[in-house]
Tab-separated table of N, CA, C and O in Angstrom:
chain	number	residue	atom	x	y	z
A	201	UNK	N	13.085	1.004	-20.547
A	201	UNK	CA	13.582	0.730	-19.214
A	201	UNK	C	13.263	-0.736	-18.887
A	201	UNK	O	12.296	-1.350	-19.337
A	202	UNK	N	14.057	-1.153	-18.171
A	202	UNK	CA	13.803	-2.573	-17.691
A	202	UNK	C	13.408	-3.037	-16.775
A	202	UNK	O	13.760	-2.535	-15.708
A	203	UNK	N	12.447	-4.270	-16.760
A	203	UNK	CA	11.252	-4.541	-15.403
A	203	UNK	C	12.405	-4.495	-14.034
A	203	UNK	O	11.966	-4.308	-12.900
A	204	UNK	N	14.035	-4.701	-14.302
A	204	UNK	CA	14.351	-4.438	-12.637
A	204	UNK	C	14.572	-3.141	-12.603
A	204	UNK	O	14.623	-2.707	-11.452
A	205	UNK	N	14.756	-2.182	-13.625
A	205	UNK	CA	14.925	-0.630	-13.043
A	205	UNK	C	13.219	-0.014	-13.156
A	205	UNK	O	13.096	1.211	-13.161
A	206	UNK	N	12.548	-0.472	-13.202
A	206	UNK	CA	11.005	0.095	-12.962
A	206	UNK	C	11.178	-0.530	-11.580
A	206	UNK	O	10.914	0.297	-10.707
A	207	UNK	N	11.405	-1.284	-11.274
A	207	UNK	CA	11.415	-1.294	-9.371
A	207	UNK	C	11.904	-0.856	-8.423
A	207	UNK	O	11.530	-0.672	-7.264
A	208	UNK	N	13.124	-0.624	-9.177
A	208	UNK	CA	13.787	0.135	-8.395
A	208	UNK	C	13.378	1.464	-8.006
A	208	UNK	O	13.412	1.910	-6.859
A	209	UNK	N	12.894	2.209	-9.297
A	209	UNK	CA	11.748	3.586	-9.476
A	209	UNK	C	10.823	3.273	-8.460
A	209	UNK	O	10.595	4.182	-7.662
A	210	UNK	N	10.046	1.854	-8.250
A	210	UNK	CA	9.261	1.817	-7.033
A	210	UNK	C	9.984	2.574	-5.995
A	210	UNK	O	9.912	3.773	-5.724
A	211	UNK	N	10.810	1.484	-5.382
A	211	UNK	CA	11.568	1.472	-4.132
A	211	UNK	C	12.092	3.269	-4.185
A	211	UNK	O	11.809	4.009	-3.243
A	212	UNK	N	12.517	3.546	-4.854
A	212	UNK	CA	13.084	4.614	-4.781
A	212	UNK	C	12.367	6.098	-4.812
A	212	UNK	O	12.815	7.193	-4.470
A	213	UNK	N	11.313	5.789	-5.257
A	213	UNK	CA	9.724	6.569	-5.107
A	213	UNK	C	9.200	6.298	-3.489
A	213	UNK	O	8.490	7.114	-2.901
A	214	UNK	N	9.561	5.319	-3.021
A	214	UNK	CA	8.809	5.094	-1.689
A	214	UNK	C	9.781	5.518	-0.511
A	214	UNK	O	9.404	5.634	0.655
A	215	UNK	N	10.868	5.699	-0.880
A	215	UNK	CA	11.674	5.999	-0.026
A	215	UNK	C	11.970	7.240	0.233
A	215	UNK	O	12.527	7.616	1.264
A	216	UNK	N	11.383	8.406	-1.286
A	216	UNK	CA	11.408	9.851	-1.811
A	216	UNK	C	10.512	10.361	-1.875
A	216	UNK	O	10.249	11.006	-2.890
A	217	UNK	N	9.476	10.279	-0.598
A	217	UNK	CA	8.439	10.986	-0.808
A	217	UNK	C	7.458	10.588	-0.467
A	217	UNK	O	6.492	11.294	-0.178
A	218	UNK	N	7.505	9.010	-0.413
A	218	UNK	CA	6.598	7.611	-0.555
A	218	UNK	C	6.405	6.964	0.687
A	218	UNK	O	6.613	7.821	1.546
A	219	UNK	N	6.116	5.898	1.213
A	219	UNK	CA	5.959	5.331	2.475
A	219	UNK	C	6.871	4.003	2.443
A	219	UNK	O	6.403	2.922	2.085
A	220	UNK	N	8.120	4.159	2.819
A	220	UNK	CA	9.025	2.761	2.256
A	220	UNK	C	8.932	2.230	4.200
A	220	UNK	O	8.921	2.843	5.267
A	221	UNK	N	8.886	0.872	3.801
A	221	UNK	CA	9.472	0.216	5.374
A	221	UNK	C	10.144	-1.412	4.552
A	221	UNK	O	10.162	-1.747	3.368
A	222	UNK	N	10.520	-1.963	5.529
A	222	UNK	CA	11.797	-2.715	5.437
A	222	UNK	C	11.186	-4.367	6.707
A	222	UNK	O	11.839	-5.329	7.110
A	223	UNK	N	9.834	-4.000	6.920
A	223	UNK	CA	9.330	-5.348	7.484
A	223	UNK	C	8.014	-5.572	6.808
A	223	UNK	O	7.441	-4.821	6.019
A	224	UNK	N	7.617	-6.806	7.286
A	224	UNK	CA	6.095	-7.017	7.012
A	224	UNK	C	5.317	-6.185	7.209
A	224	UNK	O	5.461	-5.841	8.383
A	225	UNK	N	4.142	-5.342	6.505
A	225	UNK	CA	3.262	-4.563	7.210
A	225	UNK	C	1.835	-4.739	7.090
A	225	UNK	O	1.889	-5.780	6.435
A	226	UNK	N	0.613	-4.522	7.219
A	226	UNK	CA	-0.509	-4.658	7.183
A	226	UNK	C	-1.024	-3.424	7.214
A	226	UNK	O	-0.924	-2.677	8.187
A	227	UNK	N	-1.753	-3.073	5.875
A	227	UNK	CA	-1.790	-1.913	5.382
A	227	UNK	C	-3.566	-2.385	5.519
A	227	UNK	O	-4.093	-3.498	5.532
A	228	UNK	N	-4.152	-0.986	5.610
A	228	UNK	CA	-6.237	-0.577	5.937
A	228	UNK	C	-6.151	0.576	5.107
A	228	UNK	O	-5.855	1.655	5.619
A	229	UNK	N	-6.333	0.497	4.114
A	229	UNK	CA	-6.958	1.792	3.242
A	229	UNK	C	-8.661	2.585	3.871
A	229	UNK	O	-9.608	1.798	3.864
A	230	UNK	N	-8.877	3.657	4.234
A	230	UNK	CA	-9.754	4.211	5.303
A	230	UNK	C	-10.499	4.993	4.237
A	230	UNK	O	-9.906	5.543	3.308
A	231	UNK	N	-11.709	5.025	4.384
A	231	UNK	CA	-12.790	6.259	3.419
A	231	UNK	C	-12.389	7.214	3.297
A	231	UNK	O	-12.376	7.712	2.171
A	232	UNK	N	-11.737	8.092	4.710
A	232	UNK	CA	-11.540	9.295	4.348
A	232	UNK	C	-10.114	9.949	3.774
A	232	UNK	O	-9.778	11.096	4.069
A	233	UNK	N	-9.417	9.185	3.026
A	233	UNK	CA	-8.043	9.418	2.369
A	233	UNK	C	-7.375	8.618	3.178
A	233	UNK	O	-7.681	7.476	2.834
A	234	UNK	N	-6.589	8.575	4.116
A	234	UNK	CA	-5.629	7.804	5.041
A	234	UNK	C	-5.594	6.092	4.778
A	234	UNK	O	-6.115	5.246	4.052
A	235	UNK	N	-4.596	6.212	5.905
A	235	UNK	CA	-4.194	4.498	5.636
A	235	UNK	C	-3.683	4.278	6.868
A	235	UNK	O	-2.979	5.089	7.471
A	236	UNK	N	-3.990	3.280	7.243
A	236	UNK	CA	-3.204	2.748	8.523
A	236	UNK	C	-2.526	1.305	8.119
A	236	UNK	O	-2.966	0.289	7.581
A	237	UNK	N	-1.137	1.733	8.678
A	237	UNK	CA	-0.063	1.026	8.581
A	237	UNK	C	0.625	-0.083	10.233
A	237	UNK	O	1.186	0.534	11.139
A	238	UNK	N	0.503	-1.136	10.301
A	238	UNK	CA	0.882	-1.302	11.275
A	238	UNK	C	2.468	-2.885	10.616
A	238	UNK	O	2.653	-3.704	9.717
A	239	UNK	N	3.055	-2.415	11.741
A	239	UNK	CA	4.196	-3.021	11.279
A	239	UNK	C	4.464	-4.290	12.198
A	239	UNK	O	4.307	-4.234	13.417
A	240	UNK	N	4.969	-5.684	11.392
A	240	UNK	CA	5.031	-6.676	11.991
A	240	UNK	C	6.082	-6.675	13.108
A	240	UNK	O	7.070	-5.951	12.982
A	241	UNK	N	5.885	-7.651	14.482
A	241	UNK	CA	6.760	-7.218	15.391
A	241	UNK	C	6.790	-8.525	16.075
A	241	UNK	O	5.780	-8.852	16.698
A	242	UNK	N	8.217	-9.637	16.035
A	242	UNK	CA	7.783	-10.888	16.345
A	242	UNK	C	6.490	-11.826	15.918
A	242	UNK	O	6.239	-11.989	14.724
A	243	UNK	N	5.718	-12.405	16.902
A	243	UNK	CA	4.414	-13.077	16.300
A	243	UNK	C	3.283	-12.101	16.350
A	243	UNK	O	2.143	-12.563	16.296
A	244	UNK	N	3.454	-10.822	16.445
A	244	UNK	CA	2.280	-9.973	16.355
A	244	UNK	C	2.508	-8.927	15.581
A	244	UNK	O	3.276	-9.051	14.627
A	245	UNK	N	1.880	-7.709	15.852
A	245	UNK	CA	1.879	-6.725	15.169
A	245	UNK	C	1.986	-5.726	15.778
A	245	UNK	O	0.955	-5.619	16.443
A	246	UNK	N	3.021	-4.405	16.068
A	246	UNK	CA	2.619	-2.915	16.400
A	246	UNK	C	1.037	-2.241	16.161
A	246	UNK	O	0.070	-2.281	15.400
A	247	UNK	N	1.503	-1.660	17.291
A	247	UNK	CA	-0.295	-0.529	16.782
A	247	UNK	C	-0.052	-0.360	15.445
A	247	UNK	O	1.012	-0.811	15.021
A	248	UNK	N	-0.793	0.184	14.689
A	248	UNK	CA	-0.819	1.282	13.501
A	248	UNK	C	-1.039	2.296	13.470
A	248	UNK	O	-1.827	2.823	14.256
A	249	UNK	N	-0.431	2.904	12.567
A	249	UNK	CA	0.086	4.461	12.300
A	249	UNK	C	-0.597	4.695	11.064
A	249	UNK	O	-0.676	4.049	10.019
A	250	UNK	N	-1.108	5.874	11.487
A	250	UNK	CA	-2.454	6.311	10.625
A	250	UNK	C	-1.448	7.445	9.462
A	250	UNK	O	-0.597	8.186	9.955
A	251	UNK	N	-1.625	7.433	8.409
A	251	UNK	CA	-0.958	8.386	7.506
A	251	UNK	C	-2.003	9.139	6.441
A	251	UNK	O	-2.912	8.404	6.058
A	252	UNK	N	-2.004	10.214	6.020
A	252	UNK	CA	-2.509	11.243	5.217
A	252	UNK	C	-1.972	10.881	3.887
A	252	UNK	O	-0.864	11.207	3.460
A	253	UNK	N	-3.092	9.995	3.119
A	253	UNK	CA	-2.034	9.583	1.658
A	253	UNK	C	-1.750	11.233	0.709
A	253	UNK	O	-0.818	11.438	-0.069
A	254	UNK	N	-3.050	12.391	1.147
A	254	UNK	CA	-2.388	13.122	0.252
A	254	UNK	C	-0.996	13.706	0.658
A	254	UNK	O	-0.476	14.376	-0.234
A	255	UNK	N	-0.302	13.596	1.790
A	255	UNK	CA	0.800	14.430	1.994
A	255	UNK	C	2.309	13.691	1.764
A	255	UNK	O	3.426	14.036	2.149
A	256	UNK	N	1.776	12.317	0.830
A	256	UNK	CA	2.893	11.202	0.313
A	256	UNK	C	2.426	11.365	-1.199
A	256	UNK	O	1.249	11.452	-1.549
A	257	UNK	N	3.852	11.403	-2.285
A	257	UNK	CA	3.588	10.851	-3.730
A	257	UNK	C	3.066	9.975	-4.038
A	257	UNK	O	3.074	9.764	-5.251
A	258	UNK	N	2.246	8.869	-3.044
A	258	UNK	CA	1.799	7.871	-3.766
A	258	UNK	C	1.989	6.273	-3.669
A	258	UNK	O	1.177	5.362	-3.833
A	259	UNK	N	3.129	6.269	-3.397
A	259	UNK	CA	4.110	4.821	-3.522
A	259	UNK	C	3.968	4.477	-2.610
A	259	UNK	O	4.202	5.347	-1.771
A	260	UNK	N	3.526	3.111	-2.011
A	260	UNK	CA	3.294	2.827	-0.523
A	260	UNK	C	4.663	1.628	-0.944
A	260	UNK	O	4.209	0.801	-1.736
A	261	UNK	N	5.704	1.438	-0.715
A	261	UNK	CA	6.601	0.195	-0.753
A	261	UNK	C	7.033	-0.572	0.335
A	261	UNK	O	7.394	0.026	1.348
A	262	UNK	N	7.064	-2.040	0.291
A	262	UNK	CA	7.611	-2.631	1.389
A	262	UNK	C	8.571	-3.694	1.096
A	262	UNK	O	8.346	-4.300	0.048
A	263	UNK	N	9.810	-4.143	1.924
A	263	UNK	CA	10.423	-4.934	1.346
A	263	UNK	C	10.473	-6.614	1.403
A	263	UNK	O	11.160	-7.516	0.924
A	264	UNK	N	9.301	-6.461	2.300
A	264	UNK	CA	9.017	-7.955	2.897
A	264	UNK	C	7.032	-7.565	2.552
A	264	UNK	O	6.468	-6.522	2.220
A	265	UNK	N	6.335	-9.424	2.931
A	265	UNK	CA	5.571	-9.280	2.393
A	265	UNK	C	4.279	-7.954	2.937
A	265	UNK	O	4.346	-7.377	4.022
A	266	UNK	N	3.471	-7.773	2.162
A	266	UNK	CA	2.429	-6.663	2.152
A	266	UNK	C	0.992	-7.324	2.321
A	266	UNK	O	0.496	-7.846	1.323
A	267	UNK	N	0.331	-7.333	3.457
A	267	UNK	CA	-1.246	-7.181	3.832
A	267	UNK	C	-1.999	-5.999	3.328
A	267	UNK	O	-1.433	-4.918	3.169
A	268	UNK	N	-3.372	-6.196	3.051
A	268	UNK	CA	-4.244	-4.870	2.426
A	268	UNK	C	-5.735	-5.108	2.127
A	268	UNK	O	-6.368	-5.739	1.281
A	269	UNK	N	-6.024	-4.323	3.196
A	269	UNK	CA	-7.798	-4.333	2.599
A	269	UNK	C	-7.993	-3.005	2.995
A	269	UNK	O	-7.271	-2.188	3.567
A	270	UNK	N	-9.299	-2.976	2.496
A	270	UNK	CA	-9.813	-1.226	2.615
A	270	UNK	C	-10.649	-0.502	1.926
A	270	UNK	O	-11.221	-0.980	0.947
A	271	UNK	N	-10.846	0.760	2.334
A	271	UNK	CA	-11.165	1.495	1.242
A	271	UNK	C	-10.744	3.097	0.563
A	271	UNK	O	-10.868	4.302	0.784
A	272	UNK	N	-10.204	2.187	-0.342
A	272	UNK	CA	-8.889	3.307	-1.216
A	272	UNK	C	-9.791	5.047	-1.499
A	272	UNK	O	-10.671	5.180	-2.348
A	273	UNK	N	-9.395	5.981	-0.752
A	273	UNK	CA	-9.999	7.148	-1.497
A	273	UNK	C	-8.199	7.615	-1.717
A	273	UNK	O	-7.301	7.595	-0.876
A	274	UNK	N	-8.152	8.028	-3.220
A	274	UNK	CA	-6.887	8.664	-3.997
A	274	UNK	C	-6.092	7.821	-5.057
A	274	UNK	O	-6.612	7.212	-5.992
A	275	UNK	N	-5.006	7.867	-4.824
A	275	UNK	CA	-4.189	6.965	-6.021
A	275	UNK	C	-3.185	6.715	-5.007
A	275	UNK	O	-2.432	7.415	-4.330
A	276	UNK	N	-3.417	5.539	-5.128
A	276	UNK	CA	-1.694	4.149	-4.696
A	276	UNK	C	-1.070	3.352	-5.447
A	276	UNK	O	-1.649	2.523	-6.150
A	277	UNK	N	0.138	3.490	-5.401
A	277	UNK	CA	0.844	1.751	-6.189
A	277	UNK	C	1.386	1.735	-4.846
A	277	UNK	O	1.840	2.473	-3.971
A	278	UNK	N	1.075	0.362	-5.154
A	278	UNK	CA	1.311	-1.007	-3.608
A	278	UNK	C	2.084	-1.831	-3.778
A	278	UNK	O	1.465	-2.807	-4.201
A	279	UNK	N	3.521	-2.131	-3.674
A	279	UNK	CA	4.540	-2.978	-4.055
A	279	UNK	C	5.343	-3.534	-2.764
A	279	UNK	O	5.619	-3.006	-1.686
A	280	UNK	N	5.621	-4.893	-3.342
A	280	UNK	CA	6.151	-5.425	-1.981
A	280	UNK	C	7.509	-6.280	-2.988
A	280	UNK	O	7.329	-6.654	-4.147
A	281	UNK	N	8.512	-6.408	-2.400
A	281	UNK	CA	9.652	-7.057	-2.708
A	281	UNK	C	9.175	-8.205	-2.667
A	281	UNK	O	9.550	-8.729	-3.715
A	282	UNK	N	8.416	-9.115	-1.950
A	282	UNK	CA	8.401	-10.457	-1.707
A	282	UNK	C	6.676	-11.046	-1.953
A	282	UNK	O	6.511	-12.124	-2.524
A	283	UNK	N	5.411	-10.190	-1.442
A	283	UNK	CA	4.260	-10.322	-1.915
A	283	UNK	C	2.812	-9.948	-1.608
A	283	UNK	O	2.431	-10.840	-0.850
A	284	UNK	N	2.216	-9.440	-1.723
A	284	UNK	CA	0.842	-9.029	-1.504
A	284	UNK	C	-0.110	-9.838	-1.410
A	284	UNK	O	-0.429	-10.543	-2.368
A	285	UNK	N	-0.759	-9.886	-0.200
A	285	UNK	CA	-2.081	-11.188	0.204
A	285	UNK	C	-2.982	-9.776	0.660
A	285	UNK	O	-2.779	-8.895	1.494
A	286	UNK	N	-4.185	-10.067	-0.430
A	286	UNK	CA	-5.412	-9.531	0.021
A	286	UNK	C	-6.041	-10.025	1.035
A	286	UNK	O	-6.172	-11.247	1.105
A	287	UNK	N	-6.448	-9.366	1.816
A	287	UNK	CA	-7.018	-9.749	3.316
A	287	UNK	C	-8.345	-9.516	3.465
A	287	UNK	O	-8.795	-10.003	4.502
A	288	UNK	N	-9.170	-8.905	2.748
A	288	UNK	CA	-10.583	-8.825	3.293
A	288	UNK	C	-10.784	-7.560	1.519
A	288	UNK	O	-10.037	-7.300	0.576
A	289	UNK	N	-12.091	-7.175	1.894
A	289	UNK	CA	-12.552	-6.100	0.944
A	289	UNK	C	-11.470	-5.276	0.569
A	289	UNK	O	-10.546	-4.904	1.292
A	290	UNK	N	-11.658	-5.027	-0.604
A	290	UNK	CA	-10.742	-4.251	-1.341
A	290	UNK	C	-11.364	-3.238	-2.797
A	290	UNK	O	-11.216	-3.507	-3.989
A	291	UNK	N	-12.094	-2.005	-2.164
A	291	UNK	CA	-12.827	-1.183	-2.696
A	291	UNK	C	-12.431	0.430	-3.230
A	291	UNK	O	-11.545	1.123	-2.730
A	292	UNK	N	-12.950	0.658	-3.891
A	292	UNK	CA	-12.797	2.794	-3.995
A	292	UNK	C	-13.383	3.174	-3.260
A	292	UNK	O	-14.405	2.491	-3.196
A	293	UNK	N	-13.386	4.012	-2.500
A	293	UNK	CA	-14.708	4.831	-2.375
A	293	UNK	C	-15.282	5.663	-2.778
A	293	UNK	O	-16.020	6.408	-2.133
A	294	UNK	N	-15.005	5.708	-4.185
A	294	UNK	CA	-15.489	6.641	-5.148
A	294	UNK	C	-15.618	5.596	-6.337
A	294	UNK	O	-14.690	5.797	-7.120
A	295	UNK	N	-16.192	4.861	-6.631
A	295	UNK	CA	-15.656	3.822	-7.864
A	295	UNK	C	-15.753	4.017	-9.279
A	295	UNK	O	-16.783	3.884	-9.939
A	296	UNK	N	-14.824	4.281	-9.630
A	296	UNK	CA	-14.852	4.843	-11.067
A	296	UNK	C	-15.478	4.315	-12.464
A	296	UNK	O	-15.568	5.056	-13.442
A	297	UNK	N	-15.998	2.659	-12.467
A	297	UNK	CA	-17.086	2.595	-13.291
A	297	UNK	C	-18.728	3.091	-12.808
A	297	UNK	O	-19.774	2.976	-13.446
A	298	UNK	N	-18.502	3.646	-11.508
A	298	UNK	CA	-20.063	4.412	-11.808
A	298	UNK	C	-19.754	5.580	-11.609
A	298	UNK	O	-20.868	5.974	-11.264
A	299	UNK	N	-19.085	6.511	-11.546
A	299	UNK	CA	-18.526	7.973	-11.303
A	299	UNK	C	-17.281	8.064	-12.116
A	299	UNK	O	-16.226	7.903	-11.503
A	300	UNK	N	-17.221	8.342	-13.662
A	300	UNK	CA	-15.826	8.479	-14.337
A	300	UNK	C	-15.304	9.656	-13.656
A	300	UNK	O	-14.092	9.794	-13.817
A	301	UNK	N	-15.897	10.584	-12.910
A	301	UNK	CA	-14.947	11.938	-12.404
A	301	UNK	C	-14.138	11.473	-11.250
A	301	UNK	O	-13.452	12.263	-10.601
A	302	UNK	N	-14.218	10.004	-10.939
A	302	UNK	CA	-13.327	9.419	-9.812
A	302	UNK	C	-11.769	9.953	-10.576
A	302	UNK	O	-11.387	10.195	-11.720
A	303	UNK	N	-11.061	9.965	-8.912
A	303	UNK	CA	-9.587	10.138	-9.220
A	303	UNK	C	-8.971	8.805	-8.439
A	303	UNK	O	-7.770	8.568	-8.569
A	304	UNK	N	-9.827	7.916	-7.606
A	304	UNK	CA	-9.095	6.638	-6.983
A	304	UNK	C	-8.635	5.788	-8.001
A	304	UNK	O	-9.166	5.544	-9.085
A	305	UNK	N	-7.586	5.364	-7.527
A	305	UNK	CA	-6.888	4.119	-8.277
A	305	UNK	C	-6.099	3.674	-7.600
A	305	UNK	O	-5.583	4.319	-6.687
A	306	UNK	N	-5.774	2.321	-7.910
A	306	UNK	CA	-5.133	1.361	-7.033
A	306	UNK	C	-4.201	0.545	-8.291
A	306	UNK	O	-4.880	-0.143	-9.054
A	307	UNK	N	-2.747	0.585	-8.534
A	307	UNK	CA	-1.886	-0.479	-8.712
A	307	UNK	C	-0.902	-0.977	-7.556
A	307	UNK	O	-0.286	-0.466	-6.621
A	308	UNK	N	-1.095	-2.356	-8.165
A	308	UNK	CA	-0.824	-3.655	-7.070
A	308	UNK	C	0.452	-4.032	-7.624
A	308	UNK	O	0.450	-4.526	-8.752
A	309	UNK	N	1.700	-3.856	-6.920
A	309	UNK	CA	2.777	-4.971	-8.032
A	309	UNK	C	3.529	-5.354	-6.746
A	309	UNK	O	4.030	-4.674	-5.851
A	310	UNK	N	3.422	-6.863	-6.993
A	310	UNK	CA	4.110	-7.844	-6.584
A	310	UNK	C	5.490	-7.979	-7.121
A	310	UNK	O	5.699	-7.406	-8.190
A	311	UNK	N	6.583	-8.711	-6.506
A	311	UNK	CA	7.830	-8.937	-7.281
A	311	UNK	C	8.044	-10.567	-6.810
A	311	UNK	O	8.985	-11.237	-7.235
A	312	UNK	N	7.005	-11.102	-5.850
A	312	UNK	CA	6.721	-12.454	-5.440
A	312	UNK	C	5.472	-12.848	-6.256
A	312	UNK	O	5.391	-13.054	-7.467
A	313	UNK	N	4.586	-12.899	-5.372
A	313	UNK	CA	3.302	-13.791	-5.063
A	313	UNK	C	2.221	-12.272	-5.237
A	313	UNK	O	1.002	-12.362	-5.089
């Protein structure tokens, strides 16, 4: 398969099941599974919207750029059409080189920056 139809599998994973949006967002990965999502709005930002990552496949996608710090409990791929800027700590909360029975994981794919 080819690196533009593996993105599309992103996008199309995030839109099927996944958490797709279509602006800037600023994503908080939270200890206790969740994530808060708040979406860019002019020069600021909407509240954020708190989501249950287990009741999504996984795919957090956005089509403009992606903010993210936190702390990841589960499995995410984090993809942004345009680019991902780490913003502060960016942890497991289970971390799997000192606990191999961890199930957190975190892939990051950029298609920018």
């Amino acid at each position: 398969m080819a690196g533009a139809d593996k993105l599309e599998v992103l996008k199309t994973a995030g839109q099927n099941g996944g958490l797709r949006f279509d602006k800037e967002i600023n994503v908080e990965f939270k200890q206790d599974g969740t994530v808060e999502i708040a979406e860019r709005q002019g020069w600021g930002w909407k509240s954020p919207v708190s989501y249950d990552l287990d009741s999504y496949n996984g795919v957090l996608s956005s089509s403009k750029t992606v903010h993210v710090q936190g702390t990841l409990k589960g499995k995410v791929t984090l993809h942004s059409e345009e680019k991902v800027e780490i913003m502060g700590d960016l942890v497991y909360a289970n971390d799997p080189r000192k606990n191999p029975n961890s199930t957190d994981m975190l892939g990051i794919v950029s298609e920018g920056d």
